[in-house]
Coordinates of C-alpha atoms and ligand atoms in Angstrom, one line a residue:
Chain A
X1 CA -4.2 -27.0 22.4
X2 CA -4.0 -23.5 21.0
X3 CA -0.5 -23.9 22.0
X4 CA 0.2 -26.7 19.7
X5 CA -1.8 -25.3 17.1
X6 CA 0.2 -22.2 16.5
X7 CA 3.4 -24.3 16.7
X8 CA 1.7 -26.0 13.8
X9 CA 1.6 -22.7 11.7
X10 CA 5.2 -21.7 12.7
X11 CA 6.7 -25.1 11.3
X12 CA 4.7 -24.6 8.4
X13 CA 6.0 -21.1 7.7
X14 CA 9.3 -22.5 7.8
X15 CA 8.8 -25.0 5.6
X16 CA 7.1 -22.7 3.0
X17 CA 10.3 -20.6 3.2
X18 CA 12.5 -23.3 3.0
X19 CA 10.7 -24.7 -0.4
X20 CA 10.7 -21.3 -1.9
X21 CA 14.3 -20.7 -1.4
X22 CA 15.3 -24.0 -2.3
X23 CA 13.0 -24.2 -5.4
X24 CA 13.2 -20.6 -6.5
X25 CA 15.6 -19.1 -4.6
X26 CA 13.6 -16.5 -3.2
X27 CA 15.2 -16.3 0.3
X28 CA 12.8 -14.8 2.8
X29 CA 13.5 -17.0 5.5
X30 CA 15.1 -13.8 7.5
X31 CA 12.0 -11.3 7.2
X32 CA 10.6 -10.0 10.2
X33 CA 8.3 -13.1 11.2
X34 CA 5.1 -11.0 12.4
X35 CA 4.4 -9.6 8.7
X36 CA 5.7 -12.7 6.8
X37 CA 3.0 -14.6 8.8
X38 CA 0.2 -12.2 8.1
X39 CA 0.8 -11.9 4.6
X40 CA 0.9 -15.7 4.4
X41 CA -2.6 -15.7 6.3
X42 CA -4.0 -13.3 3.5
X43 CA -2.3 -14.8 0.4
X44 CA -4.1 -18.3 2.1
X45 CA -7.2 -16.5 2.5
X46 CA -7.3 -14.7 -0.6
X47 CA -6.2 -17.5 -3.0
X48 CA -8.9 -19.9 -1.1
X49 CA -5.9 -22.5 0.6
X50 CA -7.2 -24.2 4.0
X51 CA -3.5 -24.4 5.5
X52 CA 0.2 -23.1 4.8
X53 CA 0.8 -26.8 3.8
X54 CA -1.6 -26.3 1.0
X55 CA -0.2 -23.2 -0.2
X56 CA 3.7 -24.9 -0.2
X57 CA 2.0 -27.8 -2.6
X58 CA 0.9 -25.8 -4.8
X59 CA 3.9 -23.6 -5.0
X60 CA 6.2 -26.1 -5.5
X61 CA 4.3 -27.8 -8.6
X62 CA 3.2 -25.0 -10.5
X63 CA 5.7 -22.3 -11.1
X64 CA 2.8 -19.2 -12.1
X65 CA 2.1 -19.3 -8.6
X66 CA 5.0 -18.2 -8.1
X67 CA 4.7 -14.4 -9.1
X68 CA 1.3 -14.2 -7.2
X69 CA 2.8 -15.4 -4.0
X70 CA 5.6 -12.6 -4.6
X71 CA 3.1 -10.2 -4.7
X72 CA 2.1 -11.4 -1.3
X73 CA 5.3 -11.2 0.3
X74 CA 7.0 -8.3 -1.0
X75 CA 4.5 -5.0 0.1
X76 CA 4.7 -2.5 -2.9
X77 CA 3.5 0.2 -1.4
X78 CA 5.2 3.7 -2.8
X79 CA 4.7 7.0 -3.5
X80 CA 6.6 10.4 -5.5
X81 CA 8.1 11.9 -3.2
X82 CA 7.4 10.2 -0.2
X83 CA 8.4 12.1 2.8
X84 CA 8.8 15.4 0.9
X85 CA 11.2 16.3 4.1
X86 CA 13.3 13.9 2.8
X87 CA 13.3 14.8 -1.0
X88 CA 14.0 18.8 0.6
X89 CA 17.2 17.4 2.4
X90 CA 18.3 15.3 0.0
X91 CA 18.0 18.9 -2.3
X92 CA 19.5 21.2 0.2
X93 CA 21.9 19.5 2.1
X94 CA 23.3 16.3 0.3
X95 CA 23.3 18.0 -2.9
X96 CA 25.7 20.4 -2.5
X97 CA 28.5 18.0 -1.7
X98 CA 27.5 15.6 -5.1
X99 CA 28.0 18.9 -7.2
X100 CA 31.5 18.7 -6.1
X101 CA 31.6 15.3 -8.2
X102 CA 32.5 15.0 -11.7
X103 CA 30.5 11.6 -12.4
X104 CA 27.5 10.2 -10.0
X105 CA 26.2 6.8 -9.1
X106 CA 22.9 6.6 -7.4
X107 CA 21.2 3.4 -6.0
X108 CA 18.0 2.9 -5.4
X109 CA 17.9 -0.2 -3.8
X110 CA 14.0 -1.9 -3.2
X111 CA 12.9 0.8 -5.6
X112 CA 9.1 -1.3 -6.2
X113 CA 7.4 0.4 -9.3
X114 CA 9.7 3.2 -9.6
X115 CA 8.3 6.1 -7.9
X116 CA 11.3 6.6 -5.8
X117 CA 13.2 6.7 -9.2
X118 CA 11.7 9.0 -10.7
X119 CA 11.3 11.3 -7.6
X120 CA 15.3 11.2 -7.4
X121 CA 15.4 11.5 -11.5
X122 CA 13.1 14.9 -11.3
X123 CA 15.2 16.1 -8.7
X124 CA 18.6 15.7 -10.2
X125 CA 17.4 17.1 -13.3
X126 CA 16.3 20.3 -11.7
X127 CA 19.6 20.5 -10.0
X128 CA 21.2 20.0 -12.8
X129 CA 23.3 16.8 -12.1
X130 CA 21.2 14.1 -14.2
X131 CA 24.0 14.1 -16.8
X132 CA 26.7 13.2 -15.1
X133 CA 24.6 10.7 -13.1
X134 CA 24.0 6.7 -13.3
X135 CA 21.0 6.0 -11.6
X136 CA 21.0 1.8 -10.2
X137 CA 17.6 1.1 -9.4
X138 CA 16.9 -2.9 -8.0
X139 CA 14.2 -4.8 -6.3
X140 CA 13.5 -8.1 -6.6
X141 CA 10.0 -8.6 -7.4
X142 CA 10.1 -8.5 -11.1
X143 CA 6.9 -7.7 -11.7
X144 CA 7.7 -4.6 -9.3
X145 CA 10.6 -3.9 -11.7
X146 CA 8.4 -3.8 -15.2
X147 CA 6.5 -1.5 -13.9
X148 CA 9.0 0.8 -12.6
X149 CA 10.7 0.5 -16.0
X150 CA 7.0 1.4 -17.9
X151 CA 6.8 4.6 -15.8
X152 CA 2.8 4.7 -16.0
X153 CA 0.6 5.0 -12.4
X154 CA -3.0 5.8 -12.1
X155 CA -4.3 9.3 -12.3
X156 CA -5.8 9.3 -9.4
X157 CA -2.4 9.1 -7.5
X158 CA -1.2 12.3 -9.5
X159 CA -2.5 15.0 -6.9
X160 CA -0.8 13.3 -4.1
X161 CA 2.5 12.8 -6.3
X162 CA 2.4 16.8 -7.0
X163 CA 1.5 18.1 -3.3
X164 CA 4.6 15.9 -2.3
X165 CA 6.9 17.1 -5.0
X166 CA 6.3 20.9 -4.0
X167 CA 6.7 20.4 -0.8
X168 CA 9.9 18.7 -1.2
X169 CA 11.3 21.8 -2.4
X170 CA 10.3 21.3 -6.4
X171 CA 11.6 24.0 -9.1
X172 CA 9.1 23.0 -11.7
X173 CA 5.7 21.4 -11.8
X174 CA 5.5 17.7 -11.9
X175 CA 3.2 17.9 -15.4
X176 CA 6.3 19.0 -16.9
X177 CA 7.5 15.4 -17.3
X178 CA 4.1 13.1 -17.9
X179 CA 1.4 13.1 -20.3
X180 CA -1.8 11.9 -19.3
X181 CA -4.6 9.5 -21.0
X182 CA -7.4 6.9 -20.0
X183 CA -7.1 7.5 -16.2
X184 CA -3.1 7.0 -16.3
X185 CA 0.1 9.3 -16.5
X186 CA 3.2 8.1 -18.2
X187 CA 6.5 9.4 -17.6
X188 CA 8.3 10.9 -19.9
X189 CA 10.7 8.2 -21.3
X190 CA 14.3 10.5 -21.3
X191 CA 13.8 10.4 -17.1
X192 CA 14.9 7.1 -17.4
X193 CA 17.3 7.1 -19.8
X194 CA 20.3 6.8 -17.6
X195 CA 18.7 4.6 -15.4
X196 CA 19.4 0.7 -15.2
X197 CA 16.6 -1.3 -14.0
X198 CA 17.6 -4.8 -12.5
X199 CA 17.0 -7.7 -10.2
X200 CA 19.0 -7.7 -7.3
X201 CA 18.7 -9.0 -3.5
X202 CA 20.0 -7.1 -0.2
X203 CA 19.6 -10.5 1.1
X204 CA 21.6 -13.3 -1.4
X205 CA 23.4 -10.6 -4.0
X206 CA 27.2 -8.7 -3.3
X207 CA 28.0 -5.3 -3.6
X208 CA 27.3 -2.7 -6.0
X209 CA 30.9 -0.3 -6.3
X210 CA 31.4 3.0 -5.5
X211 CA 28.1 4.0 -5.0
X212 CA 27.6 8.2 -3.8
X213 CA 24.2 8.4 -2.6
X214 CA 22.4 4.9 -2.0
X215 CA 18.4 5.2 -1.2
X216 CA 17.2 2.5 0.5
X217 CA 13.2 3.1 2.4
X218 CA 11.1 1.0 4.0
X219 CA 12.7 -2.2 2.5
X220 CA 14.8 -3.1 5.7
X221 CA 11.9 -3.0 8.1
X222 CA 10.9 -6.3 6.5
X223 CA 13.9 -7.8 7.5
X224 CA 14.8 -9.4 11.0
X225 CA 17.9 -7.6 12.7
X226 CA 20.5 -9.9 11.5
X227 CA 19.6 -9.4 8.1
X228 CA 19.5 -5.8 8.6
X229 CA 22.7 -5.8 9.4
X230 CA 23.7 -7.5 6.3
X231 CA 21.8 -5.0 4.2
X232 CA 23.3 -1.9 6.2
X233 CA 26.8 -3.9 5.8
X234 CA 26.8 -4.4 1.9
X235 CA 25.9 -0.8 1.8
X236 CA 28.8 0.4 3.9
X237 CA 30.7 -1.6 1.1
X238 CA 28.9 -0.2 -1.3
X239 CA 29.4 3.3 -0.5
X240 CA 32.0 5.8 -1.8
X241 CA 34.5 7.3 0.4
X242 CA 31.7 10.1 2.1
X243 CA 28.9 8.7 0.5
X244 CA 25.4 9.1 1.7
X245 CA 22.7 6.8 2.5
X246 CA 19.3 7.2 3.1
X247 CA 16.7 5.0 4.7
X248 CA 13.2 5.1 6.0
X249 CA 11.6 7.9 8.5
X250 CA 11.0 5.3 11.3
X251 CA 13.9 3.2 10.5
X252 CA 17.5 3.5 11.9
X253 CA 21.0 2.6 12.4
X254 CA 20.7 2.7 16.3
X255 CA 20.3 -0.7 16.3
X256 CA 22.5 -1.6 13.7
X257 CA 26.2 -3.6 14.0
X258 CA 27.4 -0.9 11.0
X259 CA 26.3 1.9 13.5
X260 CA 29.7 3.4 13.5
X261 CA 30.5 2.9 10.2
X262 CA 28.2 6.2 9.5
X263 CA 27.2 9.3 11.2
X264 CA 23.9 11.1 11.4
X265 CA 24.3 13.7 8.3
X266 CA 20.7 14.8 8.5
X267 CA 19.2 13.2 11.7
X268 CA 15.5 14.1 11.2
X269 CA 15.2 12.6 7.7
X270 CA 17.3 9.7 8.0
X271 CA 20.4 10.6 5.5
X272 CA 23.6 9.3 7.1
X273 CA 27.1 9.6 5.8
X274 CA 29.8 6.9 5.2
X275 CA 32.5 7.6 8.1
X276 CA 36.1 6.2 8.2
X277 CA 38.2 4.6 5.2
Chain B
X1 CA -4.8 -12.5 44.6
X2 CA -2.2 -10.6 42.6
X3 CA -3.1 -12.2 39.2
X4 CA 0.7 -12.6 37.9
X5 CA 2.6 -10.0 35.6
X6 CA 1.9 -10.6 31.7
X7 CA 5.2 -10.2 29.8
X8 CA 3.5 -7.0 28.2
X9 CA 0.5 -5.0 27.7
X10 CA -0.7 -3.9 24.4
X11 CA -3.3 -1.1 24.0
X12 CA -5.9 0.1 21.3
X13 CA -7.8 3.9 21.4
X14 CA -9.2 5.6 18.3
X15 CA -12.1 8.8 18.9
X16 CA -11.6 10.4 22.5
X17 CA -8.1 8.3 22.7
X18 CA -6.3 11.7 24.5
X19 CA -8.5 11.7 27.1
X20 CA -8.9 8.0 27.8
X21 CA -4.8 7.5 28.1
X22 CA -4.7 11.0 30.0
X23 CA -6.8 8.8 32.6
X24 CA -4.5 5.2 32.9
X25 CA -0.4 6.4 31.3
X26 CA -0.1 9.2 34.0
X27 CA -1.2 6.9 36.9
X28 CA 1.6 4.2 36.0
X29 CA 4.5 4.2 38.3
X30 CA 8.1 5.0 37.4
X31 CA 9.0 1.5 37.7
X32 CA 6.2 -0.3 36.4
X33 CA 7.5 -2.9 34.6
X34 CA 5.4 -4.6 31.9
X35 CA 6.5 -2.8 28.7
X36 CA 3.3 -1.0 27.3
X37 CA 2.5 -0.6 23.7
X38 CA -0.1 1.6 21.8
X39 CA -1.8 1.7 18.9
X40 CA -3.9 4.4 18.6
X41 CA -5.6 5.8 15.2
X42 CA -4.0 9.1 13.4
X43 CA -4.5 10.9 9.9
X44 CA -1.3 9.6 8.7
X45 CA -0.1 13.3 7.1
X46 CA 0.4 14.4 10.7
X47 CA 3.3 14.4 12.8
X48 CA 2.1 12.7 15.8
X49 CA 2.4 14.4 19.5
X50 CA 1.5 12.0 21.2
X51 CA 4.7 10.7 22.3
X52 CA 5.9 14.1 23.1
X53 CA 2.3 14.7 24.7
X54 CA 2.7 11.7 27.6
X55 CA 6.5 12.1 28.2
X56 CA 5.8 15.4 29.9
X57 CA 2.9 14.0 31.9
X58 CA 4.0 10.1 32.7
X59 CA 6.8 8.6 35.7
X60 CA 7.3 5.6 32.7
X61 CA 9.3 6.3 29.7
X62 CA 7.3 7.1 26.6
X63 CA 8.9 6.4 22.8
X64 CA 7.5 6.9 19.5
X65 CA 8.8 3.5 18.1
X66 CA 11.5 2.9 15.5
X67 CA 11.9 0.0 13.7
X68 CA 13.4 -3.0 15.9
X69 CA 13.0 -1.1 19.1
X70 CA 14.2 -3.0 22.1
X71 CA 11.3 -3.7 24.3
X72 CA 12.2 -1.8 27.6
X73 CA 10.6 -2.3 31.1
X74 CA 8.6 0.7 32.4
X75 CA 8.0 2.2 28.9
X76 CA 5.0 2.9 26.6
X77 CA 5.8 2.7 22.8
X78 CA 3.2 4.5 20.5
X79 CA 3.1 3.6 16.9
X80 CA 4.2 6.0 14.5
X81 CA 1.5 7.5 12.0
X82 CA 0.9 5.4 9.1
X83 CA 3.1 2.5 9.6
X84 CA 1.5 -1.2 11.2
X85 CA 3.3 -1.7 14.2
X86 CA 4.1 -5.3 15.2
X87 CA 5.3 -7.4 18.4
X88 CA 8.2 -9.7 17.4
X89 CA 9.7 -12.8 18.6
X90 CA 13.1 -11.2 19.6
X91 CA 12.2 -8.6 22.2
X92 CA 11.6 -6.1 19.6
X93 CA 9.5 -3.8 18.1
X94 CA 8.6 -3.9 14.2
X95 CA 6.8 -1.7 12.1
X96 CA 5.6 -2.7 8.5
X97 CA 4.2 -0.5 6.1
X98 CA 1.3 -2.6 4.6
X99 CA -2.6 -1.5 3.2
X100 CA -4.3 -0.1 6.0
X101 CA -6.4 -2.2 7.9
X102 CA -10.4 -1.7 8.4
X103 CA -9.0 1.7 6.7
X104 CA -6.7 2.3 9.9
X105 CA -2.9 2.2 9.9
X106 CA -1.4 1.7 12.4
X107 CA -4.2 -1.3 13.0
X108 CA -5.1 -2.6 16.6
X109 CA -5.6 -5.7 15.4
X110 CA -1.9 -6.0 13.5
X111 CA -0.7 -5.0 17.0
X112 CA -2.8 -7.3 19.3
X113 CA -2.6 -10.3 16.7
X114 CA 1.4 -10.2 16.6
X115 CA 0.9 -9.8 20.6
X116 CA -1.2 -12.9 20.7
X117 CA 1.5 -14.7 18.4
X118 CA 4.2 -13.7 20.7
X119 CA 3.2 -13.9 24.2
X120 CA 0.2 -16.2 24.1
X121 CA -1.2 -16.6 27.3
X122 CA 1.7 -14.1 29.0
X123 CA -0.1 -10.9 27.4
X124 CA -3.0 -8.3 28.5
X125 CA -4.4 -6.5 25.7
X126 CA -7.1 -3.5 26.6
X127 CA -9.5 -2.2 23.9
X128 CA -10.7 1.3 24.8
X129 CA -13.0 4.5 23.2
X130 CA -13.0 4.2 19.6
X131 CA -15.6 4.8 16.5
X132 CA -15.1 1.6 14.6
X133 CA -14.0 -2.1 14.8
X134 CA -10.5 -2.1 14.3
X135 CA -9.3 -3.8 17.6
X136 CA -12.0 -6.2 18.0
X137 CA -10.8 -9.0 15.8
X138 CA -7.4 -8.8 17.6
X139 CA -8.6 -9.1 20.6
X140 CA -10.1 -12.1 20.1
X141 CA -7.0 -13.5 19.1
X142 CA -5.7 -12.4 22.7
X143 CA -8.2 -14.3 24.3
X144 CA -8.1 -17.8 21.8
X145 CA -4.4 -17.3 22.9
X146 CA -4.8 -17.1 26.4
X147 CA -4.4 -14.2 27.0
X148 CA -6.0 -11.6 29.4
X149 CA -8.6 -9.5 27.3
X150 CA -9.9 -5.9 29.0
X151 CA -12.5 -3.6 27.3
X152 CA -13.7 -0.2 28.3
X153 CA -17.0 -0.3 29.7
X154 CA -18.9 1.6 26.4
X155 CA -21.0 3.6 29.3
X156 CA -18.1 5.6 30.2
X157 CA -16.5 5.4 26.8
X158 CA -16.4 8.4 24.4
X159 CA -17.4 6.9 21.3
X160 CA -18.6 3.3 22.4
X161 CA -18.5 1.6 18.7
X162 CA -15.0 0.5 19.7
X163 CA -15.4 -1.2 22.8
X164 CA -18.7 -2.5 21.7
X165 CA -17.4 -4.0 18.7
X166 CA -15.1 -5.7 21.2
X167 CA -17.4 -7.2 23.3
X168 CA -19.3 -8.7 20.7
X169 CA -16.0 -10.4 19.3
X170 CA -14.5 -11.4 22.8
X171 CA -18.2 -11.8 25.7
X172 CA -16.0 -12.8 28.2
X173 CA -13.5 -9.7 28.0
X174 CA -13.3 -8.1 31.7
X175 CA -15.3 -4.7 31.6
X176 CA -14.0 -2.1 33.4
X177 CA -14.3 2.0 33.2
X178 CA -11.0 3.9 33.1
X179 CA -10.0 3.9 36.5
X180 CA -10.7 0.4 36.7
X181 CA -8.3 0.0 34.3
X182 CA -5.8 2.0 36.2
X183 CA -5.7 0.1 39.5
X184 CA -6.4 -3.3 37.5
X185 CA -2.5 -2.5 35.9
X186 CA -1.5 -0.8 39.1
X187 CA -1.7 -4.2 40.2
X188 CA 0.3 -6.2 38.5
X189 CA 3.1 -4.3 40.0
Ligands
SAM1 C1 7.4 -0.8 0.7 S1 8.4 -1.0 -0.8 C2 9.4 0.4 -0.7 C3 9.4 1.3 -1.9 C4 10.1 2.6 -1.8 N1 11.5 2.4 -1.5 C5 9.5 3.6 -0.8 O1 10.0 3.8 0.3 O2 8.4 4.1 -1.1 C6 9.5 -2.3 -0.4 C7 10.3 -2.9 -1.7 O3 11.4 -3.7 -1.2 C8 11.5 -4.8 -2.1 N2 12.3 -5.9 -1.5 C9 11.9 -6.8 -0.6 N3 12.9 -7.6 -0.3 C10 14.0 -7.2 -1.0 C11 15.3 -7.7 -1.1 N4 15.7 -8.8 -0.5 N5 16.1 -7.0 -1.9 C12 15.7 -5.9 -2.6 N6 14.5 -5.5 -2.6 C13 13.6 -6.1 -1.8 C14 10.0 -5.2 -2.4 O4 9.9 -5.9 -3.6 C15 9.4 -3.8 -2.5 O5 9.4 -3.3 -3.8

């Protein structure tokens, strides 16, 4: 019986996907299955729906839902400086080899509500490379992407934000660049100034060119392998000749097809470096 | 009777954890074959030991997991701090990084719900020493599943909330103290 009944749920996922890639072209039908199906148990929970079924309805006839049930699928959970290991060997070992470069492109790819972007922004502009530097920063949860474009988080996140920016190896203080108000810091607008926001999929969108450093955390683990592998490939693409990408502190190319398309550059922190061509 | 091998055995610890592993990992032999994976609760700012901790002390292979680790047999996989960590359906380990659940990431219950997804019936999922609830919700899910559902006896536990909690979820779980636990593994083998 209990057999049958989780079947039940499984075809239902499907489904679900199915509609909102063929509706909306949202195409989620190769995320890791274990979290898809317990953020489709809360979003059914939360939003009061009796079955997956029920939810897939309701998606399909009324497009506002359709935001909501992002919101569901696609985790934004960030931070500044996340990993300040990470943000410290990005400064003192990948660095180095970008001064060497006339003109920089950065992307940021699943970059949620920006914090990433203006971790990497602060950093460049304390080693002095923000001017000759592009920054790409996409996700595809639009919502995601306003927000990273406003620049404005909760105080209350700010003494989290600054700890990790000094330990990642900071050279000035993090209130340099906000002002604060009403329980929320804004970013100071010239930090995004040569930085272009926009929507864009690992899973359904090409290549972005030439890229030197592409950052790309905790975006991949919500992918199943095969789809991993496409990610990891359209950044091999992607990637200059020697260019750098970085990924998540428990991900990893071990498992990847692309493996030997990049060598460990800084194994502890997760920076690899574009081999070959 | 030998009751037959589950395809793996999934494991939750919070408060007194260290000791309560130090009891059943060690005793495993080298090539005991159900793949064994843990959950157990740590401030997320620290770089976890544990891993490290067991390697030196077990005959199994230990692993802190990556994401989309290969399930291996004769292994135990800790979660990483502060990331879910989640059974899939392709002989793999996941990890997600979603809220914290019942203020705990990594979550028992992510683990032993995604266990109970995979493996049904073909899973044994053990709930030892812990000071809250996390755990219990999941291993109900083992048990509505099938599978086999093991709690530590809260007598011998070092903070009993855990187990507790887990008893009241899942009556019929077996209740066993740590050794039990031990030779109730030792012989699936
Ligand atoms: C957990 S956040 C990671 C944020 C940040 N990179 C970090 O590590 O803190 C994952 C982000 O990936 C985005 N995402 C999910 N699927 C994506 C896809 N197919 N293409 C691009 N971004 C995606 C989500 O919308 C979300 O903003």
């Amino acid at each position: 019986m209990i057999e049958t009944f989780e079947k039940v749920e499984d075809i239902e996922i499907r489904l679900l996907l199915e509609a909102l890639y063929v509706r909306y072209h949202y195409d989620f039908r190769n995320y890791a299955m274990g979290s898809i199906k317990r953020r489709l148990r809360q979003a059914c929970e939360q939003m009061g729906f009796a079955t997956i079924s029920a939810l897939q309805e309701k998606v399909l006839h009324d497009e506002t839902m359709l935001p909501r049930l992002l919101g569901y699928l696609t985790v934004q959970v960030s931070e500044m400086f996340r990993d300040p290991s990470y943000f410290r060997a990005i400064r003192e070992k990948v660095v180095p080899h970008l001064k060497t470069y006339s003109s920089l492109k950065i992307w940021i790819a699943g970059c949620s509500c920006g914090e990433e972007v203006y971790s990497l922004a602060i950093l460049f502009r304390e080693e002095g490379l923000e001017d000759r530097t592009i920054f790409y920063a996409t996700d595809i949860n639009q919502q995601a992407l306003q927000a990273a474009e406003a620049g404005v988080y909760d105080l209350d996140r700010i003494r989290l934000f600054t700890e990790n920016h000094r330990k990642s190896g900071g050279k000035s203080s993090l209130s340099d660049y906000y002002n604060a108000g009403y329980g929320r810091v804004s970013f100071d607008r010239s930090l995004r100034e040569r930085v272009v926001f926009s929507d864009h999929s690992l899973v359904t969108d090409a290549v972005f060119g030439e890229m030197h450093l592409i950052s790309c955390r905790n975006v991949m683990i919500y992918f199943d392998r095969p789809l991993q592998d496409r990610a990891v490939g359209l950044f091999k693409d992607s990637l200059a000749r020697k260019g750098f990408l970085g990924i998540g502190a428990k991900e990893s190319l071990r498992f990847s097809e692309h493996a030997e398309g990049f060598k460990e550059f800084v194994r502890e922190d997760k920076i690899y470096q574009r081999v070959g061509i | 009777m030998t009751p037959s091998r589950p395809e793996a055995i999934v494991i939750g610890a919070s408060a007194g954890a260290l000791e309560a592993l130090s009891v059943i990992l060690p005793s495993l032999p080298a090539d005991f074959r159900a793949p064994i994976i843990v959950v157990v609760h740590i401030p997320p700012d620290k770089k976890s030991v544990l891993a490290e901790l067991f390697r030196a002390r077990c005959r199994i292979q230990v692993i802190e997991v990556e994401d989309k680790e290969p399930l291996k047999p004769a292994t135990a996989y800790f979660a990483p701090p502060d990331y879910h960590l989640l059974v899939e359906d392709t002989g793999t380990l996941g990890l997600t990084y979603e809220e914290p659940v019942l203020f705990s990431r990594p979550s028992i219950d992510v683990l032993f719900e995604s266990a109970a997804d995979v493996y049904g019936s073909e899973v044994a999922a053990i709930l030892l020493t812990g000071a809250n609830e996390d755990g219990a919700r999941g291993l109900a899910a083992v048990a509505k599943a099938g599978g086999r559902v093991i709690v530590q006896d809260p007598e011998t536990a070092f903070a009993a909330a855990m187990p507790e909690a887990g008893l009241k979820f899942c009556p019929n779980a077996e209740v066993l103290s740590l050794d039990g636990i031990s030779e109730y593994l030792r012989r699936f083998d």
